[in-house]
C-alpha positions as MATLAB code, in Angstrom:
seq = 'DMKSIFGNFYYATSFPGATTASADLEAVASIVSQLKRSDAYLIARIPAFSDNTFALANQDCGLALSSGALWMDSNGCYWLNPADDLVVYYLESIAKELYALGFDEVVFDGFEFPVSDSIVYPSGFSKEETLGACAAQRQQALADTGILLSFGTQEPLVAPSAYRIYLPSSDGSEVADLTAAI';
ca = [
      19.232   67.747   -5.796;
      19.795   64.564   -5.453;
      20.759   63.254   -9.528;
      22.090   65.751  -12.867;
      20.330   66.151  -15.575;
      22.906   63.542  -17.032;
      21.622   60.680  -14.812;
      24.614   61.218  -12.431;
      23.296   60.176   -8.504;
      24.393   62.299   -5.672;
      23.721   59.419   -3.681;
      25.070   55.173   -3.249;
      21.834   54.295   -5.410;
      21.521   50.251   -5.839;
      19.671   50.940   -8.994;
      21.368   48.423  -11.786;
      23.852   50.417  -14.214;
      23.761   53.819  -12.738;
      26.325   56.035  -11.933;
      27.755   58.240   -9.767;
      28.367   61.816   -9.670;
      32.556   62.170   -8.579;
      30.704   63.530   -5.433;
      31.917   62.939   -1.450;
      28.959   60.010   -1.550;
      30.077   59.606    2.247;
      29.400   63.247    2.870;
      26.244   63.278    1.114;
      24.864   60.397    3.239;
      26.847   62.277    6.422;
      24.518   65.574    5.463;
      21.228   64.300    5.485;
      21.587   61.915    8.087;
      22.650   64.958   10.564;
      19.588   66.968    8.888;
      16.709   63.945    9.979;
      18.457   64.242   13.698;
      17.589   67.918   13.753;
      14.124   67.244   12.735;
      14.952   69.459    9.405;
      12.284   68.830    6.452;
      14.070   67.300    3.835;
      13.010   67.526    0.259;
      15.312   65.866   -2.814;
      14.808   66.656   -6.246;
      15.536   65.642   -8.781;
      14.956   65.504  -12.806;
      12.580   63.226  -13.883;
      12.763   62.620  -17.306;
      16.678   64.002  -18.597;
      18.816   61.157  -17.146;
      21.474   60.541  -20.457;
      22.857   57.078  -18.414;
      19.642   55.598  -18.262;
      18.712   56.743  -21.853;
      21.851   55.271  -23.759;
      21.278   52.059  -21.185;
      17.870   51.524  -22.087;
      17.314   53.297  -25.836;
      14.106   52.251  -26.263;
      12.395   54.180  -23.242;
      14.008   57.447  -24.894;
      11.888   60.363  -26.815;
      13.176   59.344  -30.292;
      13.552   61.834  -33.766;
      12.547   60.087  -36.779;
      15.224   58.926  -37.510;
      15.366   56.453  -34.574;
      18.365   58.380  -32.876;
      18.086   59.963  -29.394;
      16.106   63.380  -29.014;
      19.028   65.656  -27.012;
      18.328   69.028  -25.321;
      20.448   72.386  -25.475;
      22.553   70.871  -22.342;
      23.658   66.905  -24.132;
      20.885   65.777  -22.283;
      18.638   62.849  -23.799;
      15.422   62.526  -22.138;
      13.323   59.488  -21.352;
       9.840   59.039  -22.370;
       6.949   59.546  -19.245;
       4.660   57.108  -21.207;
       7.374   54.247  -20.477;
       6.731   51.851  -18.089;
      10.691   51.036  -17.333;
      10.775   54.729  -16.757;
       7.997   54.609  -14.707;
      10.154   52.105  -12.138;
      12.781   53.715  -12.442;
      11.365   56.958  -10.902;
       9.823   55.482   -8.343;
      12.676   53.066   -7.435;
      14.692   56.367   -6.834;
      11.530   57.977   -5.332;
      12.137   54.633   -2.907;
      15.418   54.748   -1.981;
      15.316   58.958   -1.347;
      12.243   57.703    0.973;
      14.434   55.762    2.310;
      17.415   57.283    2.615;
      15.401   59.996    5.004;
      13.611   62.533    2.838;
       9.954   63.600    3.364;
       9.018   64.872   -0.276;
      10.669   64.270   -3.231;
      10.799   66.772   -6.800;
      10.101   65.332   -9.602;
      11.603   68.234  -11.788;
      11.884   69.244  -15.181;
       8.300   66.673  -15.114;
       7.142   67.910  -18.861;
       8.092   67.069  -22.454;
      10.444   68.673  -24.041;
       9.237   71.297  -26.727;
      10.214   70.305  -30.529;
       8.654   69.023  -33.351;
      11.328   66.625  -33.928;
      10.441   64.382  -31.549;
       8.182   61.403  -32.564;
       5.302   61.180  -30.050;
       4.776   57.224  -29.297;
       1.668   57.618  -27.903;
      -2.544   57.657  -28.400;
      -3.073   60.410  -26.243;
      -2.007   63.759  -25.526;
       1.588   64.857  -24.101;
      -0.370   66.650  -21.370;
      -2.947   63.088  -20.524;
       0.107   61.335  -20.643;
       2.080   63.526  -18.185;
      -1.122   63.646  -16.131;
      -0.916   59.700  -16.245;
       2.460   59.145  -15.446;
       2.278   61.548  -12.204;
      -0.848   59.469  -11.111;
       0.604   56.072  -11.346;
       3.293   57.247   -9.414;
       1.388   58.947   -6.805;
      -0.905   55.694   -6.176;
       2.209   53.414   -6.583;
       3.667   55.026   -3.179;
       0.622   56.300   -1.465;
       1.861   53.335    1.052;
       5.102   53.929    1.550;
       4.686   58.008    3.282;
       6.987   59.907    0.846;
       5.729   62.988   -0.316;
       5.814   63.337   -4.531;
       5.616   66.816   -6.218;
       6.700   67.958   -9.452;
       8.654   70.571  -11.131;
       5.725   71.657  -13.440;
       3.180   73.855  -15.402;
       1.113   70.943  -16.562;
      -2.582   71.397  -14.896;
      -3.220   67.848  -15.227;
      -0.660   66.769  -13.446;
      -1.303   69.212   -9.871;
      -4.307   66.770   -8.593;
      -1.626   63.870   -7.922;
       1.057   66.379   -6.683;
       1.608   66.950   -3.078;
       2.650   70.251   -4.142;
       3.562   71.749   -7.423;
       6.989   73.960   -8.091;
       6.306   76.264  -10.999;
       9.612   76.585  -13.442;
       9.202   80.475  -13.491;
      10.366   82.965  -11.597;
       8.732   86.298  -13.656;
       5.440   86.428  -11.236;
       3.194   87.638  -14.174;
       3.648   84.019  -15.429;
       3.379   82.012  -11.972;
       0.411   83.963  -11.501;
      -1.315   82.395  -15.074;
       0.357   79.518  -14.024;
      -1.223   78.843  -11.188;
      -4.868   80.029  -12.353;
      -4.155   77.645  -14.808;
      -3.537   74.864  -12.037;
];
């Protein structure tokens, strides 16, 4: 895990306005460096769209209620809109930084829309099409970097653009059904 669901980074990011967690960032960098020298395969996992810091700094990028207020999940987290160009740039920037730190693969976890009837969905496409397009754009934009992009999702339209899919369930019967759908 290299970023919290609240948007706090566990590494020294250069993204403007980003906040870092109260972790020892030098220790994290040292561990990553040691693992990379030992030829370990490094996977960085980050929450894709759950990010209070970025949503509050860029409120137009958040998923909104009909009142215009940002939608918040049960963890107290604001979520970003996968169809927003600035969100797309933000995710690409994070992936590039993690690759530069030595990670072989980045998992955009929670690569989904929250289930809520309260969210005003601002797109002419379905949620599934939006996620599929967002994944495809990320893969295409980062294809020449060498980084492998994976997604924590159960959305079948994301699978063609993923190096790997991490299914968000530990229930064997659900995993079998999700695998068949994907």
